[in-house]
GROMACS .gro file of N, CA, C and O in nm:
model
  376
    1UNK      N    1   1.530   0.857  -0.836
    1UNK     CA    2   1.430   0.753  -0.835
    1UNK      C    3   1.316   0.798  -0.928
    1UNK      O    4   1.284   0.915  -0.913
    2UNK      N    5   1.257   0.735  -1.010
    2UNK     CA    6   1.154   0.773  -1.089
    2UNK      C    7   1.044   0.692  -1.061
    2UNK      O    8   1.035   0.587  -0.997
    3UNK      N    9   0.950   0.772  -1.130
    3UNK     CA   10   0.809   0.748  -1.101
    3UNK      C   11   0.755   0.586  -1.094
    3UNK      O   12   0.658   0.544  -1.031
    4UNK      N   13   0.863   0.499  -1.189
    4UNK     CA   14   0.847   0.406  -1.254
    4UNK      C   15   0.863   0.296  -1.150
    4UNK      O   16   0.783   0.207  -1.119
    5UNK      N   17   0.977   0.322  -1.107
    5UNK     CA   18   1.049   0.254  -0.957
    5UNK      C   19   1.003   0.244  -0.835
    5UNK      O   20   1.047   0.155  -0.763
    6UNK      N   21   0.917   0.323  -0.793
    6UNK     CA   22   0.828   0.408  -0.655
    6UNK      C   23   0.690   0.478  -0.693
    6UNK      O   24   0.647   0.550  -0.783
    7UNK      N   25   0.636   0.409  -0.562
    7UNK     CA   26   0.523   0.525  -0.562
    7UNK      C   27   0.498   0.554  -0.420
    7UNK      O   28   0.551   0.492  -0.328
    8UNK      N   29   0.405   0.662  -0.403
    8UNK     CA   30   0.376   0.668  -0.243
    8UNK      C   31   0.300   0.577  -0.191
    8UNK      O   32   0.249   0.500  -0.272
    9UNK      N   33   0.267   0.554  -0.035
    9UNK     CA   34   0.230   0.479  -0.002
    9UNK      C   35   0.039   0.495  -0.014
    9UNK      O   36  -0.059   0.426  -0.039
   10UNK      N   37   0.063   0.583   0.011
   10UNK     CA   38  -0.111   0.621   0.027
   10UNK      C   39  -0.146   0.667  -0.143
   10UNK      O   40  -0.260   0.704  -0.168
   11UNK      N   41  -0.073   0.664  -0.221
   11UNK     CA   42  -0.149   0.640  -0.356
   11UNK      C   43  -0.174   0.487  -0.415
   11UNK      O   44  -0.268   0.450  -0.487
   12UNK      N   45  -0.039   0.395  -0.355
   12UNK     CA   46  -0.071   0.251  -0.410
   12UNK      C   47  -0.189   0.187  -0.308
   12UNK      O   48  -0.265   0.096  -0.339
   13UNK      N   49  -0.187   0.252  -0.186
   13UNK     CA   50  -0.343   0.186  -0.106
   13UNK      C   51  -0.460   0.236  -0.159
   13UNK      O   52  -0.558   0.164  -0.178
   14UNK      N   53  -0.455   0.373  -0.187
   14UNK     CA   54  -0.602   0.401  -0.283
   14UNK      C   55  -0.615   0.330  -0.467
   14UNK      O   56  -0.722   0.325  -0.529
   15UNK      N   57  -0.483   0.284  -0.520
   15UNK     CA   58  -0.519   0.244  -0.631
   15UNK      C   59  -0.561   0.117  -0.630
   15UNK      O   60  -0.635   0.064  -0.713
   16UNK      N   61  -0.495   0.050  -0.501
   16UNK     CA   62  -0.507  -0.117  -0.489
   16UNK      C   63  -0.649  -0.161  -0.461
   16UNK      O   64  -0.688  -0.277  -0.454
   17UNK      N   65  -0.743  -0.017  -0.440
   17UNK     CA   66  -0.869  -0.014  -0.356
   17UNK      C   67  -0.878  -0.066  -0.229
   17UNK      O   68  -0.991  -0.094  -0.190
   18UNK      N   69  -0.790  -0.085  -0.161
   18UNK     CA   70  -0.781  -0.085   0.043
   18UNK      C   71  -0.878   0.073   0.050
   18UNK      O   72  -0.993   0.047   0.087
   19UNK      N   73  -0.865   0.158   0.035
   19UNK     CA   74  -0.971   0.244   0.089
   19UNK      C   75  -1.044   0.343  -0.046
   19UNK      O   76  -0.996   0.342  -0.159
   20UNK      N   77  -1.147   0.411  -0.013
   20UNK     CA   78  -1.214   0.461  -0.103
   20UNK      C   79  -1.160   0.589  -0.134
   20UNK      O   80  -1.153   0.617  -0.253
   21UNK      N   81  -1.123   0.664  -0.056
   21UNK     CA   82  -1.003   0.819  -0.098
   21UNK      C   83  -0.898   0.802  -0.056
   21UNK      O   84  -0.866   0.735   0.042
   22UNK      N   85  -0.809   0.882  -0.155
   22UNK     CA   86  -0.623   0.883  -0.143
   22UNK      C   87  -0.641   0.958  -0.003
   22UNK      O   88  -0.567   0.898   0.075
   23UNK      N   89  -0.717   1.077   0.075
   23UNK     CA   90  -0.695   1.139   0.173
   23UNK      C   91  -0.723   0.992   0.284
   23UNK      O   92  -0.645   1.007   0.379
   24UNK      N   93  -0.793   0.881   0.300
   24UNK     CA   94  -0.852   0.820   0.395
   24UNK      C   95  -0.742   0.714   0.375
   24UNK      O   96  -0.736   0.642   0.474
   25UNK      N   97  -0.632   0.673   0.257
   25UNK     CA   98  -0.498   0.601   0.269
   25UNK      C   99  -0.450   0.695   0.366
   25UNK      O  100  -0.435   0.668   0.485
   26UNK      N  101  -0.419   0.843   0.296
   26UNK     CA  102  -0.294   0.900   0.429
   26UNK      C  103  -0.307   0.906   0.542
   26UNK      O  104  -0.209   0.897   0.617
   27UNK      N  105  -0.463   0.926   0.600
   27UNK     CA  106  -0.497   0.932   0.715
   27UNK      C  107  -0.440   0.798   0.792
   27UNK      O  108  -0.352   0.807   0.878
   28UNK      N  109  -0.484   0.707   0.762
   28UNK     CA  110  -0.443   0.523   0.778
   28UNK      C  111  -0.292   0.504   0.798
   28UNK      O  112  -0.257   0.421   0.882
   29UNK      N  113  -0.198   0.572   0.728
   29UNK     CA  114  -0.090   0.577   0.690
   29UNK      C  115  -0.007   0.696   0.803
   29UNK      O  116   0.113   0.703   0.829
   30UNK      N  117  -0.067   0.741   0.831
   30UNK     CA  118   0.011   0.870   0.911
   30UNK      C  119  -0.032   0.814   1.056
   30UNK      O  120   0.039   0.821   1.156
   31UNK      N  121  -0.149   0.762   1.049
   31UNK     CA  122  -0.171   0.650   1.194
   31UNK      C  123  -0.077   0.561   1.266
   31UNK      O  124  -0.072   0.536   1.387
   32UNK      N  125  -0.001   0.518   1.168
   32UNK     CA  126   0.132   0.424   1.214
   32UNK      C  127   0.064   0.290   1.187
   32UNK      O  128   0.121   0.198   1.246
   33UNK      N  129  -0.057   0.249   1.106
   33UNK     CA  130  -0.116   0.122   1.162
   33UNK      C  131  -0.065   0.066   0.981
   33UNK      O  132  -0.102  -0.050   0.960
   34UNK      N  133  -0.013   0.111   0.900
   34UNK     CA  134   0.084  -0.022   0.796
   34UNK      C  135   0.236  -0.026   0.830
   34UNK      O  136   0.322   0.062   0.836
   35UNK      N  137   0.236  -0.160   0.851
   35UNK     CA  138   0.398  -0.216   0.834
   35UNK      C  139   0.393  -0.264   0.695
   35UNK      O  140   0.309  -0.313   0.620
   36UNK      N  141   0.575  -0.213   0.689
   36UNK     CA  142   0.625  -0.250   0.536
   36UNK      C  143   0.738  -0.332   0.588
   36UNK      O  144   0.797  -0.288   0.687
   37UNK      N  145   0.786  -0.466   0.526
   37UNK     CA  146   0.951  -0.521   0.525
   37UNK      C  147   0.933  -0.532   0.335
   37UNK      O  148   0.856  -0.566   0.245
   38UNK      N  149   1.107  -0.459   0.372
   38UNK     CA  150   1.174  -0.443   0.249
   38UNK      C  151   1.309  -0.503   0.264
   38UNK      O  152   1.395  -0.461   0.341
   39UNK      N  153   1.319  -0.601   0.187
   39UNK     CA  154   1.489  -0.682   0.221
   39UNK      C  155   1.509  -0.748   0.362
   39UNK      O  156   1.620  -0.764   0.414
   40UNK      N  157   1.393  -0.782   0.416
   40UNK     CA  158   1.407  -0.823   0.535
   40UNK      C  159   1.403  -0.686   0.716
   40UNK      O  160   1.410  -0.698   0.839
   41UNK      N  161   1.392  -0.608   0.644
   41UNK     CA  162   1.398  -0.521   0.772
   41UNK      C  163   1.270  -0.454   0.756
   41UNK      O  164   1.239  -0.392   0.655
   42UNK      N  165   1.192  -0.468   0.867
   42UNK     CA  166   1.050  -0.411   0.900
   42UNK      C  167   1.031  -0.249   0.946
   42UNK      O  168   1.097  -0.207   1.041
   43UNK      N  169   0.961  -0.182   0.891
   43UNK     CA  170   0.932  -0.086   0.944
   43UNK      C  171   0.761  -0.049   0.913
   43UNK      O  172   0.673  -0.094   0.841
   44UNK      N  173   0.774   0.064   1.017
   44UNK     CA  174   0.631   0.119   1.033
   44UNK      C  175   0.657   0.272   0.976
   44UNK      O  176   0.734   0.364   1.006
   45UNK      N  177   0.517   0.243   0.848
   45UNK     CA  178   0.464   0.386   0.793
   45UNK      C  179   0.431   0.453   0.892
   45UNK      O  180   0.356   0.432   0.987
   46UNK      N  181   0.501   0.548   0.857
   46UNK     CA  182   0.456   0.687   0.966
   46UNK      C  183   0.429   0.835   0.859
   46UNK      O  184   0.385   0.938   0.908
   47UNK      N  185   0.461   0.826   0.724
   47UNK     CA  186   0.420   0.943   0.614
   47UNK      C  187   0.366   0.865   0.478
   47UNK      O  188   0.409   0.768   0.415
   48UNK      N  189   0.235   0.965   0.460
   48UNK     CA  190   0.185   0.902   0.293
   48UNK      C  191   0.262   0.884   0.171
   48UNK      O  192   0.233   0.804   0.082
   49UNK      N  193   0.395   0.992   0.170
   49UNK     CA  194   0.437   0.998   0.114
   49UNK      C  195   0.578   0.890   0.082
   49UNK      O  196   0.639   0.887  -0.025
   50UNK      N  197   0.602   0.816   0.189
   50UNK     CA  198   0.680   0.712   0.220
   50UNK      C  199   0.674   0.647   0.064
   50UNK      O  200   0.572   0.622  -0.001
   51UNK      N  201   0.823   0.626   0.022
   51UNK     CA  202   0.765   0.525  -0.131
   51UNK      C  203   0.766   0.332  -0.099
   51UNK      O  204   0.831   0.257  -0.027
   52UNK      N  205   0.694   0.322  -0.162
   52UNK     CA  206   0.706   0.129  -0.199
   52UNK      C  207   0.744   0.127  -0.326
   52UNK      O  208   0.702   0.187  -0.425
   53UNK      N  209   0.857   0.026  -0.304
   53UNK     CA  210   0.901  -0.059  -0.414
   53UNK      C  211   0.811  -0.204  -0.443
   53UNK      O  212   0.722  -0.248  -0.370
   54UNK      N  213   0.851  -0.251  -0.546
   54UNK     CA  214   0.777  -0.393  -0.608
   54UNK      C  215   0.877  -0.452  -0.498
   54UNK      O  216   0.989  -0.406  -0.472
   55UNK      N  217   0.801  -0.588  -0.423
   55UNK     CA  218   0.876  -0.640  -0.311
   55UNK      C  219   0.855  -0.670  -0.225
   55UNK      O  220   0.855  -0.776  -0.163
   56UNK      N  221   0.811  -0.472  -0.191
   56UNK     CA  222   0.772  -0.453  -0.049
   56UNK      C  223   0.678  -0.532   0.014
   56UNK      O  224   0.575  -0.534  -0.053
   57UNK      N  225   0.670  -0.598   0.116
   57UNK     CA  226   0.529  -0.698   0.195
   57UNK      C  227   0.460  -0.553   0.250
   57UNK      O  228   0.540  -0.460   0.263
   58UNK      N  229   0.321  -0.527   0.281
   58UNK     CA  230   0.260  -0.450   0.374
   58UNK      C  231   0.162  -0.565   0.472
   58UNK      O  232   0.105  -0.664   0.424
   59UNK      N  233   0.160  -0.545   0.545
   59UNK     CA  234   0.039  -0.579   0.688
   59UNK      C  235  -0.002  -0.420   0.731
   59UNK      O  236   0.052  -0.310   0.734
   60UNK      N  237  -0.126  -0.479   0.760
   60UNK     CA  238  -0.208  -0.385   0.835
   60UNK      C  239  -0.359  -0.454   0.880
   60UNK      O  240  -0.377  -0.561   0.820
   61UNK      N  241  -0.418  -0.435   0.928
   61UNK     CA  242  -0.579  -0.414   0.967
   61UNK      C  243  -0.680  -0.324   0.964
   61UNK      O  244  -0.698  -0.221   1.028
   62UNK      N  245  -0.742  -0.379   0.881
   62UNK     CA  246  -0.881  -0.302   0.821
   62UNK      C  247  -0.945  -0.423   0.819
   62UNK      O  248  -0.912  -0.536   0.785
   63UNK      N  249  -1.099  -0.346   0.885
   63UNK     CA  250  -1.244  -0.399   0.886
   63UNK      C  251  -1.250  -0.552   0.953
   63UNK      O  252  -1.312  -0.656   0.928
   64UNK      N  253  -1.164  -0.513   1.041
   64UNK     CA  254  -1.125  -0.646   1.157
   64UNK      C  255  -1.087  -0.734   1.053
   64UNK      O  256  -1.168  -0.824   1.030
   65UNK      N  257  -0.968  -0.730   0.972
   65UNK     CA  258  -0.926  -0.850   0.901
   65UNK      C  259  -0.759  -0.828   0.925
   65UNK      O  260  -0.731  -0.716   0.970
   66UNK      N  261  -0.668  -0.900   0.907
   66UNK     CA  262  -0.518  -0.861   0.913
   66UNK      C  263  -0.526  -0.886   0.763
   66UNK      O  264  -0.595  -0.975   0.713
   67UNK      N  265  -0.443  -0.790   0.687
   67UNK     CA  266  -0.442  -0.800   0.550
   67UNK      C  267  -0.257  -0.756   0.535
   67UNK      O  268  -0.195  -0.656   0.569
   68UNK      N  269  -0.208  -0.898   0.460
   68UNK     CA  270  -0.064  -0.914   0.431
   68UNK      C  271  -0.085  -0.955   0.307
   68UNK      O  272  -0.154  -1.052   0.275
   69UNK      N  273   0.024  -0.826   0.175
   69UNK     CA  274   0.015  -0.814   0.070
   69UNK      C  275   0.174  -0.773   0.015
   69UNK      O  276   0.240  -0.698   0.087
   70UNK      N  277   0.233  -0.824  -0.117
   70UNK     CA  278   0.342  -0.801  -0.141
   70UNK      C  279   0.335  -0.714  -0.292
   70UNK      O  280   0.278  -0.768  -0.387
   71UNK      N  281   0.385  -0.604  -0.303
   71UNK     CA  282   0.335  -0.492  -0.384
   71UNK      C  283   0.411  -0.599  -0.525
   71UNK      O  284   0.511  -0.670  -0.518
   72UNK      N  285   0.330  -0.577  -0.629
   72UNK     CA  286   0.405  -0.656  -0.804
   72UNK      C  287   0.354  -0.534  -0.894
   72UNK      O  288   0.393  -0.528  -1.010
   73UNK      N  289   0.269  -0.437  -0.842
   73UNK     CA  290   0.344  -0.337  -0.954
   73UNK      C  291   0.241  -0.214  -0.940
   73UNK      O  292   0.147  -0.224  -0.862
   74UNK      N  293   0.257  -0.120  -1.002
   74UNK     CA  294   0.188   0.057  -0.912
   74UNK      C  295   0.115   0.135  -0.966
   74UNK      O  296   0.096   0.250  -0.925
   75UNK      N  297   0.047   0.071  -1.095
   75UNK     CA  298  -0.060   0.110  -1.190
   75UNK      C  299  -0.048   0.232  -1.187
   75UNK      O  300   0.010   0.286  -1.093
   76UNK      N  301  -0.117   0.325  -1.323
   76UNK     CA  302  -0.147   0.456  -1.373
   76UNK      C  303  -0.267   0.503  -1.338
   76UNK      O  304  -0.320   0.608  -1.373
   77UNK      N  305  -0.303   0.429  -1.277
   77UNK     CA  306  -0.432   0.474  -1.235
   77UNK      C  307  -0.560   0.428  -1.115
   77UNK      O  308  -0.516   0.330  -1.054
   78UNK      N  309  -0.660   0.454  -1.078
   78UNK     CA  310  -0.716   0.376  -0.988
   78UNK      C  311  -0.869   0.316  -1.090
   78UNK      O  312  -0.984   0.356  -1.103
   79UNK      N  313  -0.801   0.221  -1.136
   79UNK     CA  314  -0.907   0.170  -1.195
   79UNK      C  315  -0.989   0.061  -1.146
   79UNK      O  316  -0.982   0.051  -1.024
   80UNK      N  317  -1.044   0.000  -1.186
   80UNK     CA  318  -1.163  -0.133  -1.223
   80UNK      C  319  -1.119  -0.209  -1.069
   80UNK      O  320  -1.000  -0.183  -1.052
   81UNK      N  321  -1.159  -0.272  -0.979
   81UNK     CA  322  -1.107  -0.395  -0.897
   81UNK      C  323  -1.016  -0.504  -0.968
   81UNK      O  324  -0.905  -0.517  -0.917
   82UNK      N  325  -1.036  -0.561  -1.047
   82UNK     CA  326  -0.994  -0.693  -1.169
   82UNK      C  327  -0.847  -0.599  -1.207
   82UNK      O  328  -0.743  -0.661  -1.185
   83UNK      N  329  -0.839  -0.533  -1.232
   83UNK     CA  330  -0.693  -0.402  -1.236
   83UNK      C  331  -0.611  -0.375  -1.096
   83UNK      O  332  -0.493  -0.339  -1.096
   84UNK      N  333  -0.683  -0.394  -0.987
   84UNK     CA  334  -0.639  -0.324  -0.849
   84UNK      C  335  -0.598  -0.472  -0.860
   84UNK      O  336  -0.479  -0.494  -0.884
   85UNK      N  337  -0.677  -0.570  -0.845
   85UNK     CA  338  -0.616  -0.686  -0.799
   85UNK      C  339  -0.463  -0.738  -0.864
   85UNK      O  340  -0.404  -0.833  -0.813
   86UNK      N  341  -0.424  -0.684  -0.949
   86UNK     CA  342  -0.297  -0.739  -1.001
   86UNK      C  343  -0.182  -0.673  -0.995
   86UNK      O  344  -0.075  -0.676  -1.056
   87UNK      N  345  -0.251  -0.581  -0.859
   87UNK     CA  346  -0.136  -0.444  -0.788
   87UNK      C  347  -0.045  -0.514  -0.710
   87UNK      O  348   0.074  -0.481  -0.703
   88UNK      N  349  -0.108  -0.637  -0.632
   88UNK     CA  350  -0.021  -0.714  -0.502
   88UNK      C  351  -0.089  -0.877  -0.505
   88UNK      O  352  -0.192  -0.921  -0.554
   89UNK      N  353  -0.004  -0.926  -0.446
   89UNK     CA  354  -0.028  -1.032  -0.390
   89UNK      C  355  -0.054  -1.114  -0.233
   89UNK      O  356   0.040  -1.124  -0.155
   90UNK      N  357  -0.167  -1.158  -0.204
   90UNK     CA  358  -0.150  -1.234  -0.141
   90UNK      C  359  -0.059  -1.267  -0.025
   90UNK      O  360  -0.027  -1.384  -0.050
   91UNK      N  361  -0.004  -1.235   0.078
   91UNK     CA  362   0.083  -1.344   0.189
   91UNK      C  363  -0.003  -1.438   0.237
   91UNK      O  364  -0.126  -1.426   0.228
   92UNK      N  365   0.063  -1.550   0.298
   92UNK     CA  366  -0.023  -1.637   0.353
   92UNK      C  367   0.056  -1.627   0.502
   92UNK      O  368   0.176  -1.642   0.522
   93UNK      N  369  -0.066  -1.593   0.614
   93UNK     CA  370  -0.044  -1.565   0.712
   93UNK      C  371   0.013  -1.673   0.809
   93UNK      O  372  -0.031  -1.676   0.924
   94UNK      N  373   0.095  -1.749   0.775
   94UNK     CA  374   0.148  -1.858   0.844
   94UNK      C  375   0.341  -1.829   0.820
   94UNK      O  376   0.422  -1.908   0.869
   0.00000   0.00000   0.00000
């Protein structure tokens, strides 16, 4: 699997800007509190290092909001917001 294909989980939540340090994704992430479905079968992050594919849906809750997002691609970097934003998309919670 290459870099290109995958990334970890707690690096695409700190690049997407969901939290302000890659350590405060893993922490979040090793919590059990993101679900991922991939191909239809749901599971719960339980390691930072867990990879996401382009696809993947995540849910979770932060800052009393439910936030459902479908990963479109895993940037080089943690840049600008206007950059994070074109990491995922949107679910609509219905």
């Amino acid at each position: 699997m290459s870099e290109a294909d995958a990334c970890r989980a707690d690096v695409w939540l700190w690049r997407a800007r969901f939290f302000k340090t890659r350590s405060m994704a893993a922490r979040f992430v090793e919590e059990g509190r993101v679900r991922m479905t991939r191909q239809g079968q749901e599971t719960r992050l339980d390691k930072p290092a867990r990879t996401l594919k382009v696809g993947d849906q995540l849910v979770f809750a932060l800052g009393g909001r439910l936030i459902a997002v479908a990963v479109e691609a895993f940037g080089d970097r943690r840049g600008p917001a206007t950059e994070a934003r074109g990491l995922y998309s949107t679910l609509d919670g219905g």
